Structure formats: structure tokens, C-alpha cells
Amino acid sequence: MRDEALTINGEAMRTADRFAVINPGDGSIAGYASNAGRAELDRAVAAARDAFPGWSRKPDEELRAACTAVAGQINDNTEELARLVTLEQGKPLNGPGSRWEIGAAAAWAEHTAGLALPPRVLQDDDDGRVELYRRPLGVVGSITPWNFPVLIAVWHMLPALRTGNTVVIKPSPYTPLATTRLVELMNEVLPAGVVNIVTGDDGMDSLGAAMSAHAGIRKIVFTGSCATGKAVMRSAAETMKRLTLELGGNDAGIVLPDADPGAIAEDLFWGAFINNGQTCAAMKRLYVHDSIHDDVCDALVEVARNVPVGPGLDEGSILGPIQNRMQFDKVKRLVEDAGSRGRVLLGGAPGDGLFFPPTIVSGLANGDPLVDEEQFGPVLPVIRYSEVEDAVAAANDSPNGLGGSLWSADVESARRMALRLECGSVWINKHGAIQPNAPFGGVKQSGLGVEFGEEGLAEYTDIQVVLS
Ligand code: NAD
């Protein structure tokens, strides 16, 4: 069984106290992680600060090569990392599960290595020369959630490193094992202190809160819930930290009257149920035109009923359990409530342990909790509409604005309609398909800033202008 140490300044460090990590597939103990407190956090921040001058002054080519080496480490250890993710997170090895997650993490690291923010000359004439530089910030604090523990850690850390920052990362207490191993592997190819990890159980003294307020950290990149994101923003104010906040979403999909139900059903399903719906940019509510509503429901149910649900380590499973009890209870409450007003077309009743079958509910509307709240689980409400204008208004009627999708045979007019959705990404005939060259982030209360691409890279820098 794994008993993970912290990595601080390139060295393994054990705390006197440790906490158990639960395997959501069967409730057993998946491993133990170190229960760090303020003292360990201070040491990690000090190590990252000490490493910063040497790291930030490296030639750009060396930073690029180091990020490529990290991608290589992930690639070379795919199976070990994937099994750890499955053990602690629950998602299956197969399908869009943990092997997919580690493969994507390696691809993202590789892509990020290839990005660059070269200096720009804004003016060069008889009146003078103006040069714009992107300068690294210092120590970046990364706080990650439990849904994609390795992929999101890579999304946070690689752009920080690529731009010359050093890192202290804190994974979710539900899923610290794979991230701890990832940081160990990174330390095999990076100088000591460049990447450090602290883990803690979010007990009396939240490490995340301490990081957000820490004077030695210059930026927080946070992925998680809206409520915690707002707490991070509040405590970051005192030190004027830079922030990237990737928060919750309640993404809407709109199926337009000209869509072909049979042709889109599988992509609709995975747009909503990837990672059991525990995905920020999953489709959380689906508006379907009256003329094809029943056909879309039938086609979706047909896809959903054939997806194998089971323990993640079984090679035959494609969806696994819900990750933790709190999330499971939320899904159960929302489905029970929805069942009293809507029609449960598939699923609806919890299985053993933390298993919950793919569930599809029709007959609901905005104002129903399952439509208004982010369920973050394997359940999709399907909402009937008759006027496209009403569907757009209902989709926009949310404090969140992460993603949205339009489903139509007429891609050109869907592209035009996309600009009317209040969200950071709009997909056409797919949902949640993020990619490393497309900036991704939320509008409204879904966050601040973007990740990916040069725009995402720039968030790990301050602008410095030299005028002569
Ligand atoms: P969460 O907010 O409960 O926890 C996220 C992280 O914050 C964890 O590491 C946690 O330990 C830490 N934390 C707890 N208290 C803190 C505090 N006071 N200050 C700073 N950090 C603190 O979120 P979760 O339940 O792990 O993740 C689910 C949520 O994340 C969902 O709302 C989902 O939509 C969102 N999410 C968003 C994206 C995105 O890119 N927008 C991606 C994945 C998940």
C-alpha cells in the first residue's frame, strides 16, 4: 500500500501525522498521504523561493527542454499513474478514464513545452524603442480538485514552469496519491525546489486557505468549486496575488429542431457523462426542441443503458463510482427531488456503495434544483422547449458561464448563434472537448482568467516594459 511522503526541495519528507485515502470503488483504504501543516507549507514555499532565481534565469530553450522531459516522465509511467488515479478517484482504467487522463496529461505537457512568449517590440523609431517582456512571477501555488487529479495538476504546473516560475502544489485530500507520485517523477528531471508538494486533510487548518494568504506565494491557480474560489479570491487580496480561478459550471446544451437524434445521441451522452458527470465542462442540462424531444430522449437512453458501470480496476468498466460520499449524497438528493416532478427515464436509484447508474430525467424546467444546481454526477435533466429564443434565455439564466453547446445540422448558423451564449467556450455538435491550443475559462461566476494556449501561459507572467 502506498504511503506517500511530501516532496520539498527535492527530498522526501514524512510528517508525523498522515491520513487515509479511500478507494471509492469498494470503500477500502487506497493508501496514506502526509498530513502537512503550516510548518511544512512554509518549508515548501521557502524551497520554491530559493529555487526561483536559478530557474527563472535559465535560457528559454532549457525551460522548454525541462517541460518536454516532464512529458517524457508521464509517458514512461502511464500505467502506474493511471492505476493510482483509478484507485483513489474511482474512474475506470478504460474508456475516457485514467489511462486517457494520463495520456492527455502527457500530451498537454508536450504542447505546453512548445509554447513561447517572446519579447515584443512595440515601437522602434526616431522617437524611441519600446520593448515588452513577459516576466515570471515567482512562486505559483496550485490548488487542485479531485476529478482529474493528474491532468489538472499538469494544466497548472507546466505553464508555470515553462514561464520560469517555481511551484508548490496542493492536491485535493480525496486524491493526493497520484499527484504526489507525479511530483516525485518530475523531481527526477527538475532541479531541487522547482516543484514541491504539500498534502493535507483539510482538517482544522486548511492548507489551501494558508496558501491563498501566504506572503511568499505570488499567484494562485485554483480549480474547484465556486464557493472555495471566492474564499481564495478574498484571502489573496491582501498580497495582491495573481489569480486564475477555474470554477464550477452548469453548462447547457441546446438541441435545435434540425438535429438528427440518432446521429448525436452518443456525443450527447459523453458530453454529459464523461467521468460520471464529475467534470467542470460537462453538459449539466439539455434543452431539446419539442419536435424531436422524445426521439432524443429515446436515443440517449439507448446509449446510456449499454454503458458498463463497475469497479475502475475491471478492464470491462467504462464508468465507475461517484468519487466521494458528499458528492454521492448531493446527486441522490437532486434525483429524489427531480423524481417527484419530472419523469425518470433511466436509472434513478443508487447502486451499491458509491455507485449510481447513469440517470436521465425529463419534464423539468429552470427553477428545479436539478436544472439550476451543478449536480456534478451521472444524471442529466432534459428540458423541452418550443421557441429557440426561450432555450437561449433559459441557458443564459445562470450565474455560471463555463461552457455551452449547440446541436444542429446547420453548423454555419449554429456558429452565429454561439455568440449569444454567455459562456467561455461554445461547442457545436460536441460538448466539453477542451484542447491545449484553445484558451479555456469561465465567464460570470465560473471563474477568472483562462488556461491553455499563449493566453493561458501569459497568466503566469507580469508585463514589464523597457522604454529607451
Ligand atoms: P473544492 O472547492 O471543494 O476543492 C478544491 C480544492 O480546494 C481542494 O484541493 C481543497 O482541498 C481546496 N480547498 C478547500 N478549502 C479551501 C480554502 N478555504 N482555500 C483554498 N483552498 C481550499 O472543489 P472539489 O469538490 O474538489 O471539485 C469540484 C468542483 O470543482 C466543481 O464545482 C467543479 O465544477 C469544479 N471544477 C472546475 C473546473 C474548471 O476548470 N472550471 C475543473 C474541475 C472542477
Short mmCIF file of C-alpha atoms and ligand atoms in Angstrom, two decimals:
data_model
loop_
_atom_site.label_atom_id
_atom_site.label_comp_id
_atom_site.label_asym_id
_atom_site.label_seq_id
_atom_site.Cartn_x
_atom_site.Cartn_y
_atom_site.Cartn_z
CA MET A 1 0.00 0.00 0.00
CA ARG A 2 1.28 3.46 -0.83
CA ASP A 3 2.34 5.74 1.99
CA GLU A 4 3.23 8.99 0.29
CA ALA A 5 5.77 11.50 1.54
CA LEU A 6 5.82 15.18 0.68
CA THR A 7 8.48 16.33 -1.77
CA ILE A 8 10.13 19.53 -0.60
CA ASN A 9 13.37 20.84 -2.09
CA GLY A 10 13.78 17.59 -3.99
CA GLU A 11 13.64 15.45 -0.86
CA ALA A 12 11.02 13.12 0.53
CA MET A 13 9.67 14.39 3.81
CA ARG A 14 7.35 12.49 6.11
CA THR A 15 5.04 14.09 8.63
CA ALA A 16 4.27 12.52 11.99
CA ASP A 17 0.60 12.53 11.10
CA ARG A 18 -0.87 11.00 7.93
CA PHE A 19 -4.36 10.46 6.58
CA ALA A 20 -6.09 7.61 4.76
CA VAL A 21 -7.23 7.91 1.17
CA ILE A 22 -10.36 5.91 0.36
CA ASN A 23 -10.89 3.84 -2.79
CA PRO A 24 -14.39 4.89 -3.87
CA GLY A 25 -14.84 1.60 -5.73
CA ASP A 26 -15.06 -0.50 -2.57
CA GLY A 27 -14.51 1.76 0.45
CA SER A 28 -11.10 0.21 1.22
CA ILE A 29 -8.00 2.24 2.02
CA ALA A 30 -6.17 3.07 -1.21
CA GLY A 31 -3.13 4.49 0.59
CA TYR A 32 -1.93 7.13 3.00
CA ALA A 33 -0.75 10.68 2.47
CA SER A 34 1.22 13.02 4.72
CA ASN A 35 -0.81 15.44 6.77
CA ALA A 36 1.14 18.65 6.34
CA GLY A 37 0.54 21.85 8.28
CA ARG A 38 1.78 25.40 8.24
CA ALA A 39 5.40 24.43 9.03
CA GLU A 40 5.67 22.13 6.01
CA LEU A 41 3.96 24.69 3.80
CA ASP A 42 6.46 27.34 4.88
CA ARG A 43 9.34 24.99 4.07
CA ALA A 44 7.88 24.23 0.64
CA VAL A 45 7.40 27.91 -0.15
CA ALA A 46 10.94 28.69 1.05
CA ALA A 47 12.35 25.92 -1.17
CA ALA A 48 10.43 27.25 -4.18
CA ARG A 49 11.59 30.79 -3.47
CA ASP A 50 15.21 29.66 -3.20
CA ALA A 51 14.93 27.78 -6.49
CA PHE A 52 13.31 30.68 -8.32
CA PRO A 53 16.35 32.84 -9.23
CA GLY A 54 18.21 29.92 -10.82
CA TRP A 55 15.16 28.56 -12.60
CA SER A 56 13.79 31.86 -13.89
CA ARG A 57 17.15 32.85 -15.38
CA LYS A 58 17.52 29.68 -17.40
CA PRO A 59 17.58 30.20 -21.15
CA ASP A 60 14.17 29.70 -22.72
CA GLU A 61 15.38 26.60 -24.54
CA GLU A 62 16.28 24.95 -21.23
CA LEU A 63 12.84 25.66 -19.78
CA ARG A 64 11.28 24.17 -22.89
CA ALA A 65 13.50 21.07 -22.68
CA ALA A 66 12.65 20.61 -19.00
CA CYS A 67 8.92 20.65 -19.78
CA THR A 68 9.48 18.12 -22.55
CA ALA A 69 11.35 15.94 -20.05
CA VAL A 70 8.33 16.12 -17.71
CA ALA A 71 6.10 14.97 -20.57
CA GLY A 72 8.51 12.06 -21.06
CA GLN A 73 8.29 11.09 -17.38
CA ILE A 74 4.49 11.00 -17.59
CA ASN A 75 4.61 8.96 -20.78
CA ASP A 76 7.10 6.48 -19.31
CA ASN A 77 4.98 5.90 -16.21
CA THR A 78 1.49 5.93 -17.69
CA GLU A 79 0.28 2.64 -16.26
CA GLU A 80 1.47 3.31 -12.72
CA LEU A 81 -0.09 6.77 -12.67
CA ALA A 82 -3.32 5.53 -14.27
CA ARG A 83 -3.72 2.78 -11.65
CA LEU A 84 -3.17 5.28 -8.85
CA VAL A 85 -5.81 7.61 -10.31
CA THR A 86 -8.26 4.72 -10.58
CA LEU A 87 -7.55 3.58 -7.03
CA GLU A 88 -8.18 6.93 -5.40
CA GLN A 89 -10.52 8.64 -7.87
CA GLY A 90 -12.61 5.67 -8.95
CA LYS A 91 -12.69 6.26 -12.71
CA PRO A 92 -12.05 3.16 -14.81
CA LEU A 93 -8.73 2.43 -16.44
CA ASN A 94 -10.51 2.20 -19.78
CA GLY A 95 -12.87 4.39 -21.82
CA PRO A 96 -12.34 8.07 -21.17
CA GLY A 97 -10.88 7.04 -17.80
CA SER A 98 -7.50 7.10 -16.10
CA ARG A 99 -5.34 5.87 -18.99
CA TRP A 100 -6.98 8.54 -21.10
CA GLU A 101 -6.30 11.12 -18.37
CA ILE A 102 -2.59 10.29 -18.17
CA GLY A 103 -2.26 10.24 -21.96
CA ALA A 104 -3.89 13.67 -22.11
CA ALA A 105 -1.61 14.93 -19.33
CA ALA A 106 1.48 13.89 -21.32
CA ALA A 107 0.10 15.48 -24.49
CA TRP A 108 -0.70 18.71 -22.63
CA ALA A 109 2.79 18.83 -21.11
CA GLU A 110 4.31 18.32 -24.55
CA HIS A 111 2.15 21.02 -26.10
CA THR A 112 2.88 23.49 -23.29
CA ALA A 113 6.60 22.88 -23.71
CA GLY A 114 6.26 24.12 -27.29
CA LEU A 115 4.54 27.40 -26.40
CA ALA A 116 6.51 30.62 -26.02
CA LEU A 117 6.02 34.28 -25.12
CA PRO A 118 8.94 36.03 -26.83
CA PRO A 119 9.61 39.73 -26.15
CA ARG A 120 7.76 42.14 -28.43
CA VAL A 121 8.96 45.44 -29.83
CA LEU A 122 6.03 47.88 -29.63
CA GLN A 123 7.87 50.82 -31.10
CA ASP A 124 11.24 51.32 -32.75
CA ASP A 125 11.62 54.69 -34.48
CA ASP A 126 13.29 58.06 -34.14
CA ASP A 127 11.21 58.78 -31.05
CA GLY A 128 12.40 55.73 -29.19
CA ARG A 129 12.18 52.00 -28.66
CA VAL A 130 9.61 50.18 -26.52
CA GLU A 131 10.09 46.51 -25.65
CA LEU A 132 7.53 44.34 -23.87
CA TYR A 133 8.71 41.40 -21.78
CA ARG A 134 6.72 38.70 -20.01
CA ARG A 135 8.40 38.17 -16.62
CA PRO A 136 7.84 35.16 -14.35
CA LEU A 137 6.08 35.90 -11.10
CA GLY A 138 7.93 33.83 -8.51
CA VAL A 139 6.29 31.03 -6.55
CA VAL A 140 3.00 29.75 -8.00
CA GLY A 141 0.62 27.94 -5.64
CA SER A 142 -1.55 25.32 -7.33
CA ILE A 143 -4.70 24.01 -5.64
CA THR A 144 -6.42 21.14 -7.45
CA PRO A 145 -9.75 19.25 -7.17
CA TRP A 146 -10.45 15.51 -7.11
CA ASN A 147 -11.99 14.92 -10.53
CA PHE A 148 -8.89 14.87 -12.78
CA PRO A 149 -6.03 14.85 -10.27
CA VAL A 150 -3.12 14.39 -12.68
CA LEU A 151 -4.46 16.25 -15.72
CA ILE A 152 -5.40 19.38 -13.78
CA ALA A 153 -2.06 19.30 -11.92
CA VAL A 154 -0.33 19.34 -15.32
CA TRP A 155 -2.59 22.17 -16.53
CA HIS A 156 -1.48 24.20 -13.50
CA MET A 157 2.19 23.33 -13.22
CA LEU A 158 3.50 23.14 -16.77
CA PRO A 159 2.69 26.70 -17.87
CA ALA A 160 4.11 27.93 -14.54
CA LEU A 161 7.39 26.09 -15.16
CA ARG A 162 7.53 26.94 -18.84
CA THR A 163 7.47 30.67 -18.00
CA GLY A 164 10.17 30.38 -15.31
CA ASN A 165 8.12 30.14 -12.11
CA THR A 166 8.56 27.62 -9.33
CA VAL A 167 5.65 25.71 -7.81
CA VAL A 168 4.06 24.50 -4.61
CA ILE A 169 1.12 22.22 -5.38
CA LYS A 170 -1.61 21.03 -3.04
CA PRO A 171 -3.94 18.31 -4.35
CA SER A 172 -7.41 17.54 -3.05
CA PRO A 173 -7.41 15.46 0.15
CA TYR A 174 -9.58 12.92 -1.73
CA THR A 175 -6.94 12.31 -4.41
CA PRO A 176 -3.41 13.12 -3.22
CA LEU A 177 -1.65 9.88 -4.22
CA ALA A 178 -1.22 10.18 -7.99
CA THR A 179 -0.25 13.86 -7.76
CA THR A 180 2.38 13.03 -5.13
CA ARG A 181 3.84 10.39 -7.42
CA LEU A 182 3.71 12.78 -10.38
CA VAL A 183 5.73 15.34 -8.40
CA GLU A 184 8.28 12.66 -7.45
CA LEU A 185 8.67 11.79 -11.13
CA MET A 186 9.03 15.45 -12.06
CA ASN A 187 11.73 15.88 -9.43
CA GLU A 188 13.79 13.19 -11.17
CA VAL A 189 14.23 15.58 -14.12
CA LEU A 190 13.99 19.04 -12.49
CA PRO A 191 16.33 20.89 -10.13
CA ALA A 192 15.52 20.62 -6.40
CA GLY A 193 12.90 23.05 -5.16
CA VAL A 194 11.38 23.86 -8.55
CA VAL A 195 8.29 21.74 -7.83
CA ASN A 196 7.21 20.95 -4.26
CA ILE A 197 4.10 19.25 -2.93
CA VAL A 198 2.18 19.51 0.32
CA THR A 199 -0.81 17.33 1.14
CA GLY A 200 -3.29 17.74 3.97
CA ASP A 201 -6.68 16.52 5.06
CA ASP A 202 -8.50 19.91 5.10
CA GLY A 203 -8.96 19.45 8.85
CA MET A 204 -8.74 22.32 11.31
CA ASP A 205 -6.11 24.19 9.33
CA SER A 206 -6.77 24.22 5.57
CA LEU A 207 -3.55 24.26 3.59
CA GLY A 208 -5.40 25.81 0.66
CA ALA A 209 -6.52 28.75 2.78
CA ALA A 210 -2.98 29.17 4.13
CA MET A 211 -1.59 29.15 0.58
CA SER A 212 -4.07 31.76 -0.60
CA ALA A 213 -2.93 34.13 2.14
CA HIS A 214 0.80 33.22 2.07
CA ALA A 215 3.08 36.21 1.55
CA GLY A 216 5.69 34.07 -0.22
CA ILE A 217 3.31 32.94 -2.98
CA ARG A 218 2.78 35.34 -5.89
CA LYS A 219 -0.03 33.57 -7.73
CA ILE A 220 -2.70 31.01 -7.03
CA VAL A 221 -4.05 28.83 -9.78
CA PHE A 222 -7.16 27.17 -8.40
CA THR A 223 -9.60 24.68 -9.87
CA GLY A 224 -12.58 23.78 -7.73
CA SER A 225 -15.94 24.95 -6.53
CA CYS A 226 -17.27 28.50 -6.82
CA ALA A 227 -17.58 28.86 -3.05
CA THR A 228 -13.94 27.94 -2.41
CA GLY A 229 -12.81 30.05 -5.37
CA LYS A 230 -14.44 33.08 -3.81
CA ALA A 231 -12.69 32.33 -0.50
CA VAL A 232 -9.37 32.12 -2.36
CA MET A 233 -10.03 35.47 -4.02
CA ARG A 234 -10.83 37.10 -0.68
CA SER A 235 -7.71 35.88 1.06
CA ALA A 236 -5.47 36.60 -1.94
CA ALA A 237 -6.43 40.29 -1.87
CA GLU A 238 -4.09 41.23 0.97
CA THR A 239 -0.98 40.27 -1.01
CA MET A 240 -2.43 41.22 -4.44
CA LYS A 241 -1.79 37.74 -5.77
CA ARG A 242 -2.36 36.96 -9.41
CA LEU A 243 -5.24 34.53 -9.77
CA THR A 244 -6.50 32.01 -12.24
CA LEU A 245 -9.79 30.58 -10.98
CA GLU A 246 -11.42 27.71 -12.86
CA LEU A 247 -14.66 27.19 -11.01
CA GLY A 248 -17.93 25.38 -11.33
CA GLY A 249 -20.15 25.32 -14.36
CA ASN A 250 -23.74 24.44 -15.13
CA ASP A 251 -23.27 24.01 -18.85
CA ALA A 252 -26.33 23.93 -21.08
CA GLY A 253 -26.69 22.08 -24.36
CA ILE A 254 -29.37 23.15 -26.84
CA VAL A 255 -30.59 20.67 -29.45
CA LEU A 256 -32.03 22.65 -32.36
CA PRO A 257 -35.02 21.34 -34.33
CA ASP A 258 -32.94 20.28 -37.35
CA ALA A 259 -30.63 17.91 -35.39
CA ASP A 260 -30.69 14.16 -36.05
CA PRO A 261 -31.37 12.44 -32.68
CA GLY A 262 -29.77 9.12 -33.64
CA ALA A 263 -26.64 10.76 -35.01
CA ILE A 264 -25.97 12.97 -31.96
CA ALA A 265 -27.02 10.64 -29.13
CA GLU A 266 -23.63 9.14 -28.38
CA ASP A 267 -21.85 12.51 -28.34
CA LEU A 268 -24.64 13.98 -26.22
CA PHE A 269 -24.19 11.15 -23.73
CA TRP A 270 -20.42 11.55 -23.39
CA GLY A 271 -20.76 15.33 -23.30
CA ALA A 272 -22.76 14.89 -20.11
CA PHE A 273 -21.46 11.68 -18.56
CA ILE A 274 -17.69 11.84 -19.09
CA ASN A 275 -16.02 10.99 -15.77
CA ASN A 276 -19.51 10.22 -14.45
CA GLY A 277 -20.54 13.85 -14.92
CA GLN A 278 -17.82 14.90 -12.46
CA THR A 279 -16.32 17.25 -15.00
CA CYS A 280 -16.41 21.03 -14.82
CA ALA A 281 -17.15 21.37 -18.51
CA ALA A 282 -19.64 18.51 -18.77
CA MET A 283 -23.13 19.23 -20.04
CA LYS A 284 -25.29 19.59 -16.93
CA ARG A 285 -28.68 20.38 -18.56
CA LEU A 286 -30.00 19.69 -22.02
CA TYR A 287 -32.69 21.74 -23.79
CA VAL A 288 -34.36 19.85 -26.65
CA HIS A 289 -36.85 21.17 -29.19
CA ASP A 290 -40.37 19.88 -28.76
CA SER A 291 -40.46 18.34 -32.28
CA ILE A 292 -37.63 15.87 -31.52
CA HIS A 293 -37.69 15.80 -27.71
CA ASP A 294 -38.98 12.25 -27.36
CA ASP A 295 -36.67 10.88 -30.06
CA VAL A 296 -33.63 12.46 -28.42
CA CYS A 297 -34.66 11.04 -25.04
CA ASP A 298 -35.13 7.56 -26.51
CA ALA A 299 -31.77 7.67 -28.31
CA LEU A 300 -29.95 8.93 -25.20
CA VAL A 301 -31.48 6.25 -23.01
CA GLU A 302 -30.45 3.61 -25.54
CA VAL A 303 -26.82 4.74 -25.43
CA ALA A 304 -26.80 5.14 -21.64
CA ARG A 305 -28.26 1.73 -20.84
CA ASN A 306 -25.45 -0.01 -22.71
CA VAL A 307 -22.53 1.62 -20.91
CA PRO A 308 -20.84 -0.81 -18.48
CA VAL A 309 -20.63 0.60 -14.95
CA GLY A 310 -18.35 -1.14 -12.46
CA PRO A 311 -15.16 -1.01 -10.38
CA GLY A 312 -12.48 1.03 -12.06
CA LEU A 313 -9.80 -1.67 -12.00
CA ASP A 314 -12.03 -4.05 -14.00
CA GLU A 315 -10.89 -3.77 -17.60
CA GLY A 316 -14.53 -4.01 -18.75
CA SER A 317 -15.80 -0.94 -16.85
CA ILE A 318 -16.38 2.29 -18.72
CA LEU A 319 -17.95 4.32 -15.89
CA GLY A 320 -17.11 3.90 -12.19
CA PRO A 321 -18.46 5.07 -8.84
CA ILE A 322 -19.05 8.64 -7.70
CA GLN A 323 -15.83 9.85 -6.08
CA ASN A 324 -16.97 10.61 -2.55
CA ARG A 325 -19.90 10.36 -0.17
CA MET A 326 -20.68 14.08 -0.10
CA GLN A 327 -20.97 14.18 -3.88
CA PHE A 328 -22.99 10.95 -3.92
CA ASP A 329 -25.45 12.37 -1.37
CA LYS A 330 -25.86 15.52 -3.45
CA VAL A 331 -26.67 13.54 -6.59
CA LYS A 332 -29.10 11.33 -4.66
CA ARG A 333 -30.89 14.33 -3.17
CA LEU A 334 -31.22 16.07 -6.55
CA VAL A 335 -32.51 12.93 -8.27
CA GLU A 336 -35.03 12.20 -5.50
CA ASP A 337 -36.30 15.75 -5.70
CA ALA A 338 -36.48 15.68 -9.51
CA GLY A 339 -38.39 12.38 -9.45
CA SER A 340 -41.24 14.00 -7.59
CA ARG A 341 -41.90 16.41 -10.50
CA GLY A 342 -40.14 15.00 -13.55
CA ARG A 343 -40.04 11.59 -15.20
CA VAL A 344 -37.04 9.34 -14.58
CA LEU A 345 -36.37 7.75 -17.98
CA LEU A 346 -33.38 5.68 -16.87
CA GLY A 347 -31.56 4.95 -13.61
CA GLY A 348 -32.64 6.99 -10.61
CA ALA A 349 -31.93 4.51 -7.82
CA PRO A 350 -28.50 4.37 -6.14
CA GLY A 351 -26.48 1.18 -6.51
CA ASP A 352 -24.05 -0.40 -4.01
CA GLY A 353 -21.55 1.79 -2.20
CA LEU A 354 -20.90 4.93 -4.20
CA PHE A 355 -22.23 3.54 -7.47
CA PHE A 356 -25.04 5.46 -9.14
CA PRO A 357 -26.29 4.41 -12.58
CA PRO A 358 -26.47 6.86 -15.49
CA THR A 359 -29.74 8.70 -14.89
CA ILE A 360 -31.84 10.70 -17.34
CA VAL A 361 -34.80 12.80 -16.17
CA SER A 362 -37.28 14.64 -18.39
CA GLY A 363 -40.16 17.00 -17.59
CA LEU A 364 -38.17 19.56 -15.59
CA ALA A 365 -37.66 23.29 -16.12
CA ASN A 366 -35.46 26.15 -14.89
CA GLY A 367 -36.29 26.61 -11.23
CA ASP A 368 -35.98 22.88 -10.49
CA PRO A 369 -32.87 22.22 -8.37
CA LEU A 370 -31.54 19.55 -10.76
CA VAL A 371 -31.59 22.15 -13.56
CA ASP A 372 -30.35 25.13 -11.55
CA GLU A 373 -27.62 23.47 -9.46
CA GLU A 374 -24.39 21.90 -10.64
CA GLN A 375 -25.11 18.19 -9.99
CA PHE A 376 -21.52 17.07 -10.79
CA GLY A 377 -22.65 13.47 -11.16
CA PRO A 378 -24.12 10.89 -13.56
CA VAL A 379 -27.51 12.50 -14.09
CA LEU A 380 -28.84 14.69 -16.88
CA PRO A 381 -32.08 16.68 -16.92
CA VAL A 382 -33.67 17.01 -20.38
CA ILE A 383 -35.82 20.13 -20.74
CA ARG A 384 -38.42 20.55 -23.51
CA TYR A 385 -38.69 23.88 -25.35
CA SER A 386 -40.69 25.15 -28.31
CA GLU A 387 -39.09 28.56 -29.12
CA VAL A 388 -35.34 28.70 -29.73
CA GLU A 389 -35.26 32.18 -28.15
CA ASP A 390 -36.64 30.70 -24.94
CA ALA A 391 -33.99 27.99 -24.91
CA VAL A 392 -31.20 30.57 -25.31
CA ALA A 393 -32.68 32.67 -22.50
CA ALA A 394 -33.01 29.61 -20.24
CA ALA A 395 -29.44 28.52 -20.98
CA ASN A 396 -28.15 32.00 -20.09
CA ASP A 397 -30.28 32.20 -16.95
CA SER A 398 -27.47 31.04 -14.66
CA PRO A 399 -24.81 32.72 -12.52
CA ASN A 400 -22.29 30.39 -14.20
CA GLY A 401 -20.85 30.56 -17.67
CA LEU A 402 -18.21 27.93 -18.27
CA GLY A 403 -19.29 26.15 -21.47
CA GLY A 404 -22.30 25.53 -23.67
CA SER A 405 -23.18 23.62 -26.81
CA LEU A 406 -25.45 23.77 -29.84
CA TRP A 407 -26.53 20.69 -31.74
CA SER A 408 -27.65 21.24 -35.31
CA ALA A 409 -27.30 20.05 -38.89
CA ASP A 410 -26.57 23.66 -39.90
CA VAL A 411 -23.13 24.32 -38.45
CA GLU A 412 -22.86 27.79 -40.01
CA SER A 413 -25.94 29.20 -38.33
CA ALA A 414 -25.04 27.41 -35.09
CA ARG A 415 -21.70 29.26 -35.17
CA ARG A 416 -23.55 32.56 -35.38
CA MET A 417 -25.90 31.60 -32.57
CA ALA A 418 -22.90 30.54 -30.43
CA LEU A 419 -22.05 34.19 -29.81
CA ARG A 420 -25.37 34.62 -27.99
CA LEU A 421 -24.47 32.11 -25.28
CA GLU A 422 -22.99 33.61 -22.13
CA CYS A 423 -20.08 31.24 -21.59
CA GLY A 424 -16.35 30.91 -22.19
CA SER A 425 -16.48 28.00 -24.68
CA VAL A 426 -19.24 27.02 -27.09
CA TRP A 427 -19.06 23.65 -28.80
CA ILE A 428 -21.07 22.71 -31.86
CA ASN A 429 -22.22 19.09 -32.11
CA LYS A 430 -19.96 18.16 -29.19
CA HIS A 431 -19.55 19.25 -25.58
CA GLY A 432 -16.61 19.68 -23.21
CA ALA A 433 -13.96 18.90 -25.82
CA ILE A 434 -11.15 21.02 -24.43
CA GLN A 435 -7.86 21.13 -26.27
CA PRO A 436 -4.42 22.53 -25.42
CA ASN A 437 -4.38 25.17 -28.17
CA ALA A 438 -7.77 26.71 -27.26
CA PRO A 439 -7.97 29.06 -24.24
CA PHE A 440 -10.44 27.69 -21.72
CA GLY A 441 -12.09 29.57 -18.87
CA GLY A 442 -15.35 30.72 -17.43
CA VAL A 443 -17.31 33.96 -17.64
CA LYS A 444 -19.66 35.25 -14.93
CA GLN A 445 -19.14 33.30 -11.70
CA SER A 446 -17.37 30.37 -13.38
CA GLY A 447 -14.00 31.96 -12.84
CA LEU A 448 -11.32 34.38 -13.73
CA GLY A 449 -8.75 34.09 -16.50
CA VAL A 450 -8.07 31.25 -18.88
CA GLU A 451 -5.87 28.20 -19.16
CA PHE A 452 -4.14 26.81 -22.28
CA GLY A 453 -2.56 28.37 -25.31
CA GLU A 454 -0.45 31.52 -25.23
CA GLU A 455 -3.27 33.35 -23.44
CA GLY A 456 -3.11 30.80 -20.63
CA LEU A 457 0.69 30.97 -20.50
CA ALA A 458 0.59 34.75 -20.16
CA GLU A 459 -1.33 34.38 -16.88
CA TYR A 460 1.84 33.12 -15.24
CA THR A 461 3.70 36.34 -16.03
CA ASP A 462 3.70 40.04 -15.33
CA ILE A 463 4.31 42.50 -18.14
CA GLN A 464 7.49 44.52 -17.95
CA VAL A 465 8.07 47.31 -20.46
CA VAL A 466 11.51 48.75 -21.25
CA LEU A 467 11.42 52.20 -22.85
CA SER A 468 14.53 53.88 -24.26
P1 NAD B 1 -13.43 22.23 -3.75
O1 NAD B 1 -13.57 23.68 -3.99
O2 NAD B 1 -14.14 21.62 -2.62
O3 NAD B 1 -11.88 21.86 -3.54
C1 NAD B 1 -10.90 22.23 -4.45
C2 NAD B 1 -9.57 22.38 -3.73
O4 NAD B 1 -9.63 23.48 -2.82
C3 NAD B 1 -9.14 21.17 -2.90
O5 NAD B 1 -7.76 20.97 -3.10
C4 NAD B 1 -9.43 21.63 -1.48
O6 NAD B 1 -8.62 20.97 -0.53
C5 NAD B 1 -9.08 23.09 -1.56
N1 NAD B 1 -9.64 23.94 -0.51
C6 NAD B 1 -10.59 23.64 0.42
N2 NAD B 1 -10.84 24.72 1.22
C7 NAD B 1 -10.04 25.72 0.76
C8 NAD B 1 -9.87 27.08 1.13
N3 NAD B 1 -10.57 27.65 2.13
N4 NAD B 1 -8.98 27.83 0.43
C9 NAD B 1 -8.30 27.30 -0.60
N5 NAD B 1 -8.42 26.01 -1.00
C10 NAD B 1 -9.29 25.23 -0.32
O7 NAD B 1 -13.79 21.55 -5.15
P2 NAD B 1 -13.91 19.96 -5.46
O8 NAD B 1 -15.14 19.46 -4.78
O9 NAD B 1 -12.62 19.31 -5.22
O10 NAD B 1 -14.15 19.99 -7.04
C11 NAD B 1 -15.42 20.07 -7.62
C12 NAD B 1 -15.70 21.46 -8.16
O11 NAD B 1 -14.63 21.88 -8.99
C13 NAD B 1 -16.92 21.54 -9.03
O12 NAD B 1 -17.67 22.70 -8.73
C14 NAD B 1 -16.37 21.68 -10.45
O13 NAD B 1 -17.21 22.30 -11.37
C15 NAD B 1 -15.13 22.44 -10.20
N6 NAD B 1 -14.17 22.21 -11.28
C16 NAD B 1 -13.94 23.22 -12.15
C17 NAD B 1 -13.09 23.03 -13.22
C18 NAD B 1 -12.82 24.12 -14.20
O14 NAD B 1 -11.86 24.03 -14.94
N7 NAD B 1 -13.61 25.16 -14.24
C19 NAD B 1 -12.44 21.79 -13.37
C20 NAD B 1 -12.69 20.78 -12.44
C21 NAD B 1 -13.56 21.02 -11.40
#
